[in-house]
Structures are given as C-alpha cells and as structure tokens.
Coordinates of C-alpha atoms in Angstrom, one line a residue:
M15 CA 78.4 41.9 -23.3
T16 CA 75.2 41.2 -21.7
P17 CA 72.5 43.5 -22.1
A18 CA 72.1 46.5 -20.8
N19 CA 68.9 46.3 -18.5
E20 CA 70.3 42.5 -17.4
S21 CA 71.0 42.7 -13.9
T22 CA 74.4 43.1 -12.3
A23 CA 75.1 39.4 -11.3
A24 CA 75.2 39.4 -6.9
P25 CA 78.7 39.0 -5.5
A26 CA 80.4 35.7 -4.8
V27 CA 79.5 34.3 -0.9
D28 CA 83.5 34.4 -1.3
V29 CA 83.7 37.8 -1.9
K30 CA 81.2 38.8 1.2
Q31 CA 82.6 36.7 3.1
L32 CA 86.4 38.2 3.5
V33 CA 84.9 41.3 3.8
A34 CA 83.6 39.5 7.4
D35 CA 86.9 38.2 7.6
N36 CA 88.2 41.5 7.8
D37 CA 85.9 43.5 9.9
L38 CA 85.2 41.3 12.6
G39 CA 87.7 38.4 11.6
G40 CA 84.6 36.9 10.3
R41 CA 83.5 36.9 14.2
S42 CA 79.9 38.7 14.4
P43 CA 79.5 38.5 17.6
G44 CA 75.7 39.9 19.9
P45 CA 75.0 43.7 20.4
T46 CA 77.2 43.9 23.4
V47 CA 80.0 42.3 22.6
G48 CA 80.4 44.5 19.5
L49 CA 80.0 47.1 21.2
F50 CA 82.5 45.9 24.0
L51 CA 84.8 45.1 20.8
L52 CA 84.4 48.6 18.9
C53 CA 85.2 50.5 22.3
V54 CA 87.9 47.9 22.5
A55 CA 89.6 48.8 19.0
L56 CA 88.4 52.4 19.2
A57 CA 90.8 52.6 22.5
W58 CA 93.9 50.9 20.7
S59 CA 93.4 53.9 18.4
L60 CA 93.3 56.7 20.7
F61 CA 96.0 54.8 22.2
Q62 CA 98.5 55.1 18.5
L63 CA 97.6 58.6 18.1
W64 CA 98.4 59.7 21.5
I65 CA 101.6 58.2 22.1
A66 CA 102.6 59.8 17.9
S67 CA 102.0 63.2 18.9
P68 CA 103.6 65.8 21.2
L69 CA 101.5 66.3 23.5
P70 CA 102.4 63.6 26.5
F71 CA 105.8 65.9 26.6
T72 CA 103.8 68.5 26.4
F73 CA 102.1 67.9 29.1
G74 CA 104.4 65.1 30.7
V75 CA 102.1 62.4 31.4
F76 CA 101.2 59.3 29.9
V77 CA 104.5 59.4 28.5
F78 CA 105.4 56.1 26.8
N79 CA 109.2 54.5 25.5
D80 CA 109.4 52.6 22.4
T81 CA 109.2 49.1 25.0
E82 CA 105.9 49.7 27.0
S83 CA 104.1 51.6 23.5
R84 CA 105.2 48.2 21.8
S85 CA 103.5 45.4 24.7
I86 CA 100.9 47.7 24.6
H87 CA 100.3 47.3 21.4
L88 CA 100.6 43.5 21.1
A89 CA 98.5 43.3 24.1
F90 CA 95.9 45.3 22.0
A91 CA 96.6 43.2 19.4
V92 CA 96.3 39.9 20.8
F93 CA 93.2 40.1 23.2
L94 CA 91.5 41.5 19.6
A95 CA 92.5 37.9 17.8
Y96 CA 90.9 36.1 19.5
L97 CA 87.7 38.4 20.5
S98 CA 87.1 38.8 16.6
Y99 CA 89.2 35.5 15.1
P100 CA 87.2 31.8 15.3
A101 CA 89.5 29.1 16.2
F102 CA 88.2 27.4 13.8
K103 CA 86.1 27.2 10.5
R104 CA 83.2 24.9 12.7
S105 CA 83.6 27.4 15.5
P106 CA 80.7 29.6 16.5
R107 CA 80.1 33.0 15.0
E108 CA 77.6 34.4 17.0
H109 CA 78.7 34.9 20.8
V110 CA 82.6 34.4 22.0
P111 CA 83.5 31.3 23.7
V112 CA 85.0 31.8 26.8
T113 CA 87.9 29.8 27.0
D114 CA 88.6 32.8 23.6
W115 CA 87.9 35.3 26.8
I116 CA 90.0 33.0 28.9
M117 CA 92.8 33.2 25.8
A118 CA 92.0 36.8 25.1
L119 CA 92.1 37.4 28.9
V120 CA 95.9 35.3 29.5
G121 CA 97.6 36.6 26.2
A122 CA 97.2 40.4 26.3
F123 CA 98.2 39.9 29.9
C124 CA 101.6 38.3 29.0
A125 CA 102.0 40.9 26.3
A126 CA 101.9 43.4 28.4
Y127 CA 103.7 42.2 30.9
L128 CA 106.8 44.1 30.1
F129 CA 105.1 47.2 30.8
L130 CA 103.7 46.2 34.0
F131 CA 106.1 45.5 35.3
Y132 CA 108.9 47.3 33.4
R133 CA 110.6 48.2 36.2
E134 CA 110.7 45.4 38.0
I135 CA 112.6 43.7 34.9
A136 CA 115.2 46.5 34.2
T137 CA 116.7 46.0 37.7
R138 CA 117.5 42.6 37.1
P139 CA 118.8 42.0 33.4
G140 CA 119.5 38.1 32.6
N141 CA 118.2 36.7 35.7
P142 CA 115.0 35.8 34.7
T143 CA 112.6 34.6 38.1
D144 CA 110.1 31.4 37.7
F145 CA 107.0 33.5 36.9
D146 CA 109.0 35.8 34.4
I147 CA 109.9 32.8 32.5
A148 CA 105.8 31.2 33.3
T149 CA 104.5 34.2 31.4
A150 CA 107.1 34.3 28.7
V151 CA 106.4 30.2 27.9
V152 CA 102.8 31.2 28.5
G153 CA 103.3 34.0 26.5
M154 CA 104.9 32.7 23.6
V155 CA 101.4 29.8 23.4
L156 CA 99.3 32.3 23.0
L157 CA 100.8 34.3 20.2
L158 CA 101.3 31.6 17.9
E159 CA 97.9 30.6 19.3
A160 CA 97.0 33.8 17.7
T161 CA 98.7 34.6 14.3
R162 CA 97.5 30.7 13.3
R163 CA 93.5 32.6 13.6
V164 CA 94.2 35.1 12.2
L165 CA 97.6 34.3 9.8
G166 CA 97.2 31.2 9.1
L167 CA 99.8 27.5 9.6
P168 CA 102.3 28.5 7.5
M169 CA 103.5 31.0 9.9
V170 CA 103.5 29.6 12.1
I171 CA 105.2 26.6 11.3
V172 CA 108.0 29.2 10.1
A173 CA 108.6 30.4 14.3
V174 CA 107.8 26.6 15.2
V175 CA 110.9 25.3 12.9
F176 CA 112.8 28.6 14.0
L177 CA 112.6 27.7 17.3
T178 CA 113.1 23.9 17.0
Y179 CA 116.8 25.1 15.5
T180 CA 117.2 27.2 18.7
F181 CA 116.4 24.1 21.0
G182 CA 118.2 21.7 18.9
G183 CA 120.9 23.2 17.6
R184 CA 123.1 20.4 18.4
Y185 CA 121.5 17.3 16.8
M186 CA 122.1 19.9 13.1
P187 CA 124.1 19.6 10.4
D188 CA 127.6 20.9 11.1
M189 CA 127.6 24.0 8.9
I190 CA 124.3 25.4 11.0
A191 CA 124.4 23.4 14.2
H192 CA 126.0 24.6 17.4
R193 CA 125.2 24.2 20.8
G194 CA 121.6 24.0 22.2
L195 CA 120.1 26.7 24.4
S196 CA 118.3 26.2 27.7
L197 CA 114.5 27.0 28.2
N198 CA 115.1 30.4 30.8
R199 CA 117.6 31.9 27.9
T200 CA 115.6 31.6 25.2
M201 CA 112.6 32.7 26.7
S202 CA 114.3 35.4 28.6
H203 CA 116.2 36.7 25.0
Q204 CA 112.5 36.4 23.2
W205 CA 110.3 37.6 25.8
L206 CA 111.5 39.9 27.8
T207 CA 114.0 42.2 25.7
T208 CA 113.8 44.0 22.6
E209 CA 115.6 41.4 20.6
G210 CA 112.7 39.0 20.0
V211 CA 108.8 39.3 20.1
F212 CA 109.5 43.0 20.8
G213 CA 112.1 44.0 18.6
V214 CA 112.8 46.1 15.4
A215 CA 109.2 44.5 13.1
L216 CA 107.0 45.4 16.2
G217 CA 108.1 49.2 17.0
V218 CA 107.9 49.6 13.4
S219 CA 104.2 48.5 13.3
S220 CA 103.3 50.5 17.0
S221 CA 105.5 53.5 15.9
F222 CA 104.9 54.0 11.9
I223 CA 102.4 51.6 10.1
F224 CA 99.5 51.8 13.0
L225 CA 99.6 55.8 11.5
F226 CA 99.6 54.5 8.1
V227 CA 96.7 52.1 8.3
L228 CA 94.4 54.0 10.2
F229 CA 95.5 57.6 7.9
G230 CA 94.0 54.8 5.0
S231 CA 91.1 53.4 7.0
L232 CA 90.0 57.0 7.9
L233 CA 90.2 58.6 4.6
D234 CA 88.3 54.9 2.8
K235 CA 85.7 56.3 5.4
A236 CA 85.0 59.8 4.1
G237 CA 84.6 58.5 1.5
A238 CA 87.9 58.4 -1.1
G239 CA 87.5 55.1 -1.4
N240 CA 83.7 55.3 -3.6
Y241 CA 85.1 58.3 -4.9
F242 CA 88.7 57.2 -6.4
I243 CA 86.3 53.4 -8.1
K244 CA 83.6 56.2 -8.8
S245 CA 86.4 58.7 -11.3
A246 CA 88.8 55.3 -11.8
F247 CA 85.6 53.6 -14.0
A248 CA 84.7 57.4 -15.3
L249 CA 87.7 57.4 -17.0
L250 CA 88.2 53.7 -18.4
G251 CA 85.1 51.9 -18.5
H252 CA 84.5 52.8 -21.8
M253 CA 87.2 51.5 -22.5
R254 CA 87.1 47.6 -24.2
G255 CA 87.5 45.5 -20.0
G256 CA 86.8 48.8 -18.8
P257 CA 85.2 47.4 -15.5
A258 CA 88.9 45.1 -15.2
K259 CA 90.7 48.3 -15.9
A260 CA 89.0 50.7 -13.6
A261 CA 89.8 47.9 -10.8
V262 CA 92.9 48.2 -11.7
L263 CA 93.2 51.7 -11.4
S264 CA 90.7 52.2 -8.6
S265 CA 93.4 49.4 -6.9
A266 CA 96.0 51.9 -7.4
A267 CA 93.7 55.2 -6.7
T268 CA 93.3 52.7 -3.0
G269 CA 96.5 51.5 -3.1
I270 CA 98.4 55.4 -2.3
I271 CA 96.2 55.7 0.6
S272 CA 96.5 52.0 1.6
G273 CA 98.7 49.9 2.3
S274 CA 97.0 46.9 3.7
S275 CA 96.5 44.5 0.6
I276 CA 93.0 42.8 2.8
A277 CA 91.5 46.1 2.5
N278 CA 91.9 47.3 -0.9
V279 CA 90.7 43.4 -2.1
V280 CA 87.3 44.5 0.3
T281 CA 87.4 48.7 -0.8
T282 CA 87.1 47.9 -4.7
G283 CA 86.6 44.5 -5.0
T284 CA 83.1 43.9 -3.0
F285 CA 82.1 46.6 -6.7
T286 CA 84.4 45.6 -8.9
I287 CA 84.9 42.1 -8.8
P288 CA 80.8 41.0 -10.3
L289 CA 81.2 43.8 -12.3
M290 CA 84.1 42.2 -14.6
K291 CA 82.2 38.9 -14.3
R292 CA 79.6 40.7 -15.8
V293 CA 81.1 41.9 -18.9
G294 CA 82.0 38.8 -19.4
Y295 CA 85.5 38.2 -17.2
R296 CA 85.3 34.3 -15.4
P297 CA 85.4 34.2 -11.9
D298 CA 89.2 33.2 -11.9
Q299 CA 90.0 35.9 -14.2
A300 CA 87.9 38.9 -12.2
G301 CA 89.6 37.0 -8.8
A302 CA 93.3 37.6 -10.0
V303 CA 93.0 41.0 -11.8
E304 CA 91.3 42.7 -8.4
V305 CA 93.6 40.7 -5.8
S306 CA 96.7 41.3 -8.1
S307 CA 96.0 45.2 -8.1
S308 CA 95.2 45.2 -4.7
V309 CA 98.7 43.5 -3.6
N310 CA 100.5 45.8 -6.1
G311 CA 99.0 48.6 -4.2
Q312 CA 101.5 47.6 -0.9
L313 CA 103.9 49.6 -3.7
M314 CA 102.0 52.4 -4.6
P315 CA 103.4 55.8 -2.4
P316 CA 103.2 56.9 -0.2
V317 CA 101.1 55.2 2.3
M318 CA 103.5 51.5 1.3
G319 CA 102.8 48.7 3.0
A320 CA 103.9 47.4 6.3
A321 CA 106.8 46.0 5.0
A322 CA 108.2 49.2 3.1
F323 CA 109.1 50.4 7.2
L324 CA 110.4 47.2 8.5
M325 CA 113.0 48.2 5.3
V326 CA 113.7 51.4 6.9
E327 CA 114.5 50.0 10.4
Y328 CA 116.4 47.4 8.8
V329 CA 118.7 49.0 6.2
G330 CA 118.1 52.8 7.5
I331 CA 117.2 54.5 4.7
P332 CA 114.9 57.5 5.3
Y333 CA 111.5 56.4 4.4
I334 CA 111.3 58.8 1.5
E335 CA 114.1 57.5 -0.4
V336 CA 112.0 54.1 -0.1
M337 CA 109.1 55.6 -2.1
K338 CA 110.9 57.3 -4.7
H339 CA 112.8 53.9 -5.4
A340 CA 108.8 52.0 -5.6
F341 CA 107.1 54.6 -7.5
L342 CA 108.6 53.2 -11.3
P343 CA 108.2 49.8 -9.9
A344 CA 104.9 50.3 -9.5
I345 CA 104.0 51.7 -11.8
I346 CA 105.5 49.3 -14.3
S347 CA 103.8 46.6 -12.2
Y348 CA 99.7 48.2 -12.5
M349 CA 100.6 49.3 -16.5
A350 CA 101.5 45.5 -17.1
L351 CA 98.3 44.7 -15.4
L352 CA 96.0 47.3 -18.1
Y353 CA 98.3 45.9 -20.7
I354 CA 97.5 41.2 -19.7
V355 CA 93.7 42.7 -19.2
H356 CA 92.9 44.3 -22.9
L357 CA 94.7 41.1 -23.7
E358 CA 91.7 38.9 -22.2
A359 CA 89.2 42.2 -22.9
L360 CA 91.0 41.3 -27.0
K361 CA 90.3 37.7 -27.0
A362 CA 86.7 37.5 -25.4
N363 CA 85.7 40.9 -27.3
M364 CA 84.3 42.4 -25.1
V365 CA 83.3 46.2 -24.8
G366 CA 83.3 48.6 -22.8
L367 CA 79.8 50.1 -20.4
P368 CA 78.1 53.4 -22.5
R369 CA 79.4 56.1 -21.2
R370 CA 77.3 59.6 -20.8
G371 CA 78.1 62.9 -22.5
T372 CA 78.4 63.8 -26.6
A373 CA 82.4 65.1 -26.2
S374 CA 84.8 64.0 -29.4
G375 CA 88.0 62.4 -28.5
G376 CA 90.1 65.1 -29.3
S377 CA 87.6 67.4 -26.8
R378 CA 88.9 64.8 -24.0
L379 CA 92.3 65.2 -25.1
I380 CA 92.3 68.6 -24.5
S381 CA 90.3 68.4 -21.3
Y382 CA 92.6 65.7 -19.9
G383 CA 96.2 67.8 -21.1
L384 CA 94.8 71.0 -19.2
T385 CA 93.7 69.5 -16.2
I386 CA 97.4 68.0 -15.6
S387 CA 98.7 70.8 -17.1
G388 CA 97.3 73.3 -14.1
F389 CA 97.7 70.3 -11.5
F390 CA 102.1 70.7 -12.3
V391 CA 101.1 74.2 -12.4
L392 CA 99.3 75.1 -9.2
C393 CA 101.9 71.7 -7.7
G394 CA 104.9 74.3 -8.0
A395 CA 102.7 78.1 -7.4
V396 CA 102.0 76.0 -3.6
Y397 CA 105.6 75.1 -3.9
W398 CA 107.5 78.4 -4.3
G399 CA 104.4 79.7 -2.2
V400 CA 104.9 77.6 0.6
G401 CA 108.2 78.8 -0.2
W402 CA 107.8 82.0 0.4
I403 CA 105.9 82.5 3.1
K404 CA 108.2 80.6 5.5
D405 CA 111.1 83.2 3.7
V406 CA 109.0 86.6 4.7
A407 CA 106.6 85.3 7.9
G408 CA 109.0 83.3 10.0
D409 CA 107.6 81.5 13.2
A410 CA 104.4 83.2 11.5
A411 CA 104.3 80.5 8.8
I412 CA 102.9 78.0 10.0
W413 CA 99.3 79.7 10.8
I414 CA 99.2 81.6 7.7
I415 CA 100.6 78.3 5.8
G416 CA 96.9 76.8 7.8
A417 CA 94.6 79.9 7.2
G418 CA 95.5 78.5 3.3
L419 CA 95.2 74.9 3.7
L420 CA 92.1 75.8 5.5
A421 CA 91.1 78.2 2.6
A422 CA 91.7 75.0 0.2
Y423 CA 89.6 73.3 2.1
V424 CA 86.4 75.0 1.6
A425 CA 87.0 76.2 -1.6
L426 CA 87.2 72.3 -3.3
L427 CA 84.2 71.4 -0.5
W428 CA 81.8 75.0 -2.3
F429 CA 83.5 73.4 -5.9
G430 CA 82.8 69.6 -5.4
S431 CA 78.9 70.6 -3.7
Q432 CA 77.6 71.9 -7.0
Q433 CA 78.3 68.7 -8.2
P434 CA 75.7 65.6 -7.9
E435 CA 76.6 63.2 -4.9
L436 CA 78.2 60.3 -5.0
P437 CA 76.3 57.5 -4.3
L438 CA 76.8 54.5 -2.5
D439 CA 78.7 51.7 -4.7
D440 CA 75.7 49.0 -4.4
P441 CA 77.5 45.8 -6.3
E442 CA 73.9 43.9 -6.6
A443 CA 72.4 47.4 -8.6
P444 CA 72.1 46.9 -12.7
V445 CA 74.7 49.3 -14.5
F446 CA 73.5 50.5 -17.4
E447 CA 76.0 53.5 -18.0
L448 CA 78.7 55.0 -16.9
P449 CA 79.2 58.3 -14.3
E450 CA 79.9 61.7 -15.9
T451 CA 83.5 62.2 -15.7
A452 CA 83.7 65.7 -15.6
P453 CA 80.8 65.9 -12.2
T454 CA 82.1 62.8 -10.8
V455 CA 86.5 63.9 -10.5
K456 CA 85.0 67.6 -9.2
S457 CA 82.6 66.4 -6.3
G458 CA 86.0 64.8 -4.6
L459 CA 88.6 66.7 -5.7
H460 CA 89.2 67.8 -1.4
Y461 CA 90.0 64.3 -0.2
L462 CA 93.4 64.9 -2.3
L463 CA 94.1 67.2 0.3
A464 CA 94.7 64.4 3.4
V465 CA 97.4 63.3 1.0
V466 CA 98.5 66.3 0.0
V467 CA 99.8 67.1 3.9
L468 CA 100.8 63.6 3.9
I469 CA 103.5 63.4 0.8
W470 CA 104.6 68.0 2.2
C471 CA 105.4 66.2 5.6
L472 CA 107.0 63.6 3.9
M473 CA 109.0 65.1 1.4
V474 CA 109.6 68.9 1.8
E475 CA 109.8 69.2 5.5
Q476 CA 111.3 66.5 5.7
M477 CA 109.4 64.9 9.4
S478 CA 109.5 61.4 10.4
P479 CA 107.1 58.6 8.8
G480 CA 105.5 58.3 11.9
L481 CA 105.0 62.2 12.4
S482 CA 104.1 62.7 9.1
A483 CA 101.3 59.9 9.3
F484 CA 99.6 61.7 12.8
W485 CA 99.2 65.6 10.9
A486 CA 98.0 64.4 8.1
T487 CA 95.3 61.3 9.8
M488 CA 95.0 65.3 12.0
F489 CA 94.4 66.8 8.8
I490 CA 91.3 63.5 7.7
I491 CA 89.7 63.5 11.3
F492 CA 89.2 67.6 10.7
V493 CA 87.9 66.5 7.2
M494 CA 85.5 63.0 8.5
L495 CA 83.7 66.3 11.3
T496 CA 83.5 69.4 8.9
Q497 CA 82.6 67.7 5.2
K498 CA 78.9 66.9 5.8
P499 CA 77.6 69.7 7.2
I500 CA 79.1 72.7 5.2
Q501 CA 78.0 70.7 2.0
A502 CA 75.0 70.4 3.1
F503 CA 75.2 74.1 4.0
F504 CA 76.5 75.0 1.0
R505 CA 73.8 73.2 -0.9
G506 CA 70.4 74.3 0.8
A507 CA 70.1 70.7 2.0
G508 CA 69.6 71.5 5.9
G509 CA 69.7 68.9 8.9
L510 CA 73.2 70.4 9.7
G511 CA 73.0 68.5 13.1
A512 CA 72.0 66.0 11.1
A513 CA 75.3 65.8 9.1
S514 CA 77.8 66.5 12.2
K515 CA 77.0 63.6 13.7
Q516 CA 76.7 61.1 10.8
G517 CA 80.8 62.7 10.0
A518 CA 81.3 61.8 13.7
L519 CA 79.6 58.1 13.9
D520 CA 81.9 57.7 10.6
L521 CA 84.9 58.9 12.4
I522 CA 84.0 56.1 15.1
D523 CA 83.7 53.6 13.0
G524 CA 86.4 54.2 11.3
M525 CA 89.1 55.1 13.9
A526 CA 87.3 50.9 14.8
A527 CA 87.8 49.4 11.4
G528 CA 91.7 51.1 10.4
A529 CA 92.8 48.8 15.0
R530 CA 91.2 45.8 13.1
N531 CA 93.2 46.1 10.6
M532 CA 96.0 46.6 12.4
I533 CA 94.9 43.1 14.3
G534 CA 97.4 40.8 11.3
I535 CA 100.4 42.3 10.9
G536 CA 100.5 43.2 14.7
V537 CA 100.4 39.5 15.5
A538 CA 102.8 39.2 12.1
T539 CA 105.0 41.2 12.5
A540 CA 105.0 39.5 17.4
A541 CA 105.3 36.3 15.1
A542 CA 108.7 37.8 12.5
G543 CA 109.6 38.7 15.6
I544 CA 110.1 35.1 17.3
I545 CA 112.5 34.5 14.0
V546 CA 115.0 37.4 14.4
G547 CA 115.2 36.7 17.7
T548 CA 116.4 33.2 16.9
V549 CA 119.1 34.4 14.7
S550 CA 120.8 37.2 17.1
L551 CA 120.4 34.1 19.2
T552 CA 121.8 31.6 18.0
G553 CA 124.2 33.1 15.1
I554 CA 122.2 31.4 11.7
G555 CA 122.0 34.7 10.5
L556 CA 126.3 34.4 9.5
V557 CA 126.1 31.0 8.6
M558 CA 122.8 32.1 6.0
T559 CA 125.0 34.5 5.1
E560 CA 127.9 33.2 4.0
I561 CA 125.5 29.8 3.0
V562 CA 124.0 32.4 -0.3
E563 CA 127.9 34.1 -0.2
L564 CA 129.8 30.8 -1.0
L565 CA 126.6 29.6 -3.9
S566 CA 126.7 33.1 -5.2
G567 CA 130.5 32.9 -5.5
G568 CA 130.9 36.7 -4.7
N569 CA 128.6 37.8 -7.8
L570 CA 126.3 40.6 -6.9
M571 CA 123.7 39.4 -9.2
L572 CA 123.3 36.4 -8.4
M573 CA 123.6 36.8 -4.8
L574 CA 120.4 39.5 -5.7
C575 CA 118.3 36.2 -7.6
L576 CA 119.2 34.4 -4.6
V577 CA 117.1 36.5 -2.2
A578 CA 115.4 37.1 -5.2
V579 CA 114.7 33.3 -5.2
I580 CA 114.5 33.0 -1.3
S581 CA 111.5 35.3 -0.7
L582 CA 109.6 34.3 -3.4
I583 CA 109.7 31.0 -1.6
L584 CA 108.9 32.5 2.1
G585 CA 106.8 34.6 0.3
M586 CA 104.4 31.3 -0.7
G587 CA 102.8 30.6 2.8
L588 CA 104.2 33.9 4.3
P589 CA 102.6 37.7 5.0
T590 CA 104.8 40.5 3.2
T591 CA 106.0 41.8 7.0
A592 CA 107.4 38.2 7.6

C-alpha cells in the first residue's frame, strides 16, 4: 500500500467519459440547449408519473391507454437519443448539428404516430395507407440509428438480421424457410400494431421500468448513493483489499435501489476504482471488480434490472416471485466476488486502510449482533403492528400508518442530524483513514424508509410493481423536498429557504437524470420488439423451439443448458433486455 500522505490517484479518463456518456450521451451542449434537454427529460418523468398515478382516472383528464403510452414513451426516448448522443466519435459534442435536430423531430413524430392518429388507425385495421407505411419505414430506420448511437452495432445487426429473414424467408434453409412477407405487411405488423416495436417489451419499459429507474435516480440524488458508499467503506475498508470489498458491498447496496448497471458504475465506480488502484490493484482488476459487482446489481431485489420485468410479462408470474428467486443467486454472486477480491489481496499482500476508534473486535461483534437482532425485532413489530392497526382501524388505518411513517421519518432525521454530515466523495482527494462506522451508518437511516415503502407495497400489500414504485417514488420526492430544511432546523444551522431551494433543485436534477438513464432502455426494448415481431409474424419461434427440443432429446436439464448457452452468446454483444 502506498504511504498515507500520498494523494489518491486521479480517476481514469474512461471513468470520467463514462459519467459524461451516462449523463448526456457524451454531448455537452451550450446552456440553452442543455436547459431544453433538461426540460424535455423532466417532462418525460412527469408524464410517466402521471400515467402511473390514479389521478387521470380520478379527474377523467389525460387518460392514455397502453398503446398511446408506449407511443409517447418511445417518442421521448428517440428524441432525447438523437439530441444527447453524437452520431460518431468525431462528431461535434459542443453543439447539436441541424441534422440531429431534424432526425430527432422526425423520429419523435414517427414514434408518436400511433398516439397522434390512434382513432384513424383503429378504424382501418390491416388496411394501412401509403402514408402509414412511409411513416413506419422512416420510423424503423431512425429507431435503428438511435439504437446504434445509444447501444452500438450489435443490437442493430441482430434486428437487421431478423428483418432480412422476414423479407427473404424463401431463400433460407428448409428448416427455417417461409414464403417471405411484403413490405406493407411487415411494416404494418412491426409499427402499426402492438405485436412489434410497440409490443410487450416497450410496454414493460413504459409501465414498470421507468418508475423503478426514476426511483433509484431520485434516491441517489437525495444522498443515498453517497451514504451507501461511505457505509461500505466504514464497514469493510480496514480489511485486506478493503476498498475492493467496499466496492462490492457498495455496488450491492446501490443495486438495491437501482436496476441500471451503468448508473451503478457511475455512482460507485468514480470513487472506488481510483481507490482500488491506490491500494495496489491493477487498473484492469479495479475495473473488472467494479463492473462485475455493478452488473450483479441487476439481480439484487427489490429494484432489479429491466429484464426482470420482461420476465414478469412474458412468463406471466408475479414480480414478487422473481424477487424471491433472485435474492439467493444475488447474495451468492456477491459472496463469490468478495472471496475473489480477498484472494487477490492476499496474493498482492495488501493491507487495509486505517480506521478510527479503539473498540475491540469483540465489542464490535457484539454491537453488530445487537444491531441485526434489533433490526429483525423492529421488522416483526412493524409487520404485526400494522396488521393490528388495519384490523382495528379499518378504513382509517391508512391515515394512522401514514402518520406513523411520517413520525419515523422525522425521528430518523433528528437521529441522523446528531451525527456529522457526510461529505460528498471526491475521487481525487487523499484518503488517510476510514470514516467512523457508527456515526456514518446512523447519519442516513432515513433513506432506508423509501426502500421499506417499496418492499412493503410489493410484498405485504401485494400491489402491482408499477403502483408500488409510484408510491415509493412519491415518498422519496417528499424526502428530497423536506430532508435538507428539517436537518438544518435540527442542527440549528439556519438557512431553511436555501436548504428548501437546494432540495427542489436536487429533485429536478434527479428526475431529469432518471429520464436520461431510460434513453438506452427505451430504444433497446423498442428494438427488441423488432425481434419479437419477426418471431410472431414468421413463426420462427416454433421452429427454434423444435430445434432446441430436437438437440436436447426432450431432456429438461440439457434444454436449460442449451438455452443458457444461447443466452450467453447473445449476451456478449447485446443488452440484457434484448
């Protein structure tokens, strides 16, 4: 390990570029265009919150059906994709070229075509006009280009292969041959129905995934990401290879609130990667540890990756069942990562960072045991207590439970305000010792209430994933607007107006960041719809099923292995949602 007075190595250029790419697609436009993009992203988040809430049906205004919601959802994604992501690496990043503005507007119009002309299209099913087909063709081309910019060529190549198969089925080998389909039939099926681009995958993105991504983004902007990182380093930083173990733990904690692996890397990697390099890990090892632990965050309930919600729709099982079955594999994967980084630390003879405090190992073990025991006792008391309140109070129980949640929130804020405020991480700042464990953990316990609300709605109240994420998001919005002024009041620091303003700015930034994180998922699920549309249009799905069954000989385990190998090969170049 390097001497304590040596400053932390500056983060690698690729990490900084990753942050820029995730935030604005690598493009840094001027203040006017930047403000416009912020407003569009904010409008997208507000639209998704509106359609997820019961308000449209309560007031009877701006009620959108699933098809219209998917169309508007994709229009936002395509529009932001062209304005945020340059066409090539050498393309200008300081401004948006006129061609990108034109493609963004045309692409958004084509994507919103189902919404704009929904009644007209519904009156002539299976009988598209020339303008319908022209819009579908242009929209398909612009969608593929947006996918290339955001996700790269592999996804585009797969989509083009399936489209080629649709038109050239008569030239394929006998096993997968079909008579071929016309341009009108293909474009009508892919663009003007809910069997192709606007199918189940895009519907899941619009109904469920956006809300969970927005929830994670808001929770991170509220300070939970910094809190999880600090807590992980306080707990594990003193061990051999402590920064790497803390990176695994912080990524697991961030994975609880974020199903986006890119957002996970951006949140934790800018701090953990330089620190891992500082204590002796090679750059490739540091990057591999961070990427592996961040990708595994897609498996960590309750906020899982986009693929989990696709499984819910395709397989027809409740999301809670997916969570239950994913929890153990997620824990095992993180235990394996901790073991791997420990072996690497032993081979390199690394030592941990110095920690504050003089408590013995036995006292710390007792403290951890009492904390965990108290946590389970509290969970049981809340579960049975809320059940008793619902039995006794009836319809008034919701108000009593809400008051109890508010009281717990204020109490935890008061408890956390008695601890020193956690500073934001600076990757370039020197690290001389670890933060104290107890004050660090105590300072942000109120963040866990948002996760508790989400889990409670999913597992206890048995709400739908979308509605559960909506109520959890509304709670974290309340937290963001109130935590800073309440903490300032408890600390006697004054400046309540400035604290309230900062909370509102953080909320706007978090909602815009959530929308920007959804650009890739939006275009990916739409592009995946091309594959699904081809399967339903040509019947290739039945053929693939027969091939797998033929190769496996009807053996279930062999069939699972074949499917796993196919998924692994495709996963080398495609996003999880594909």
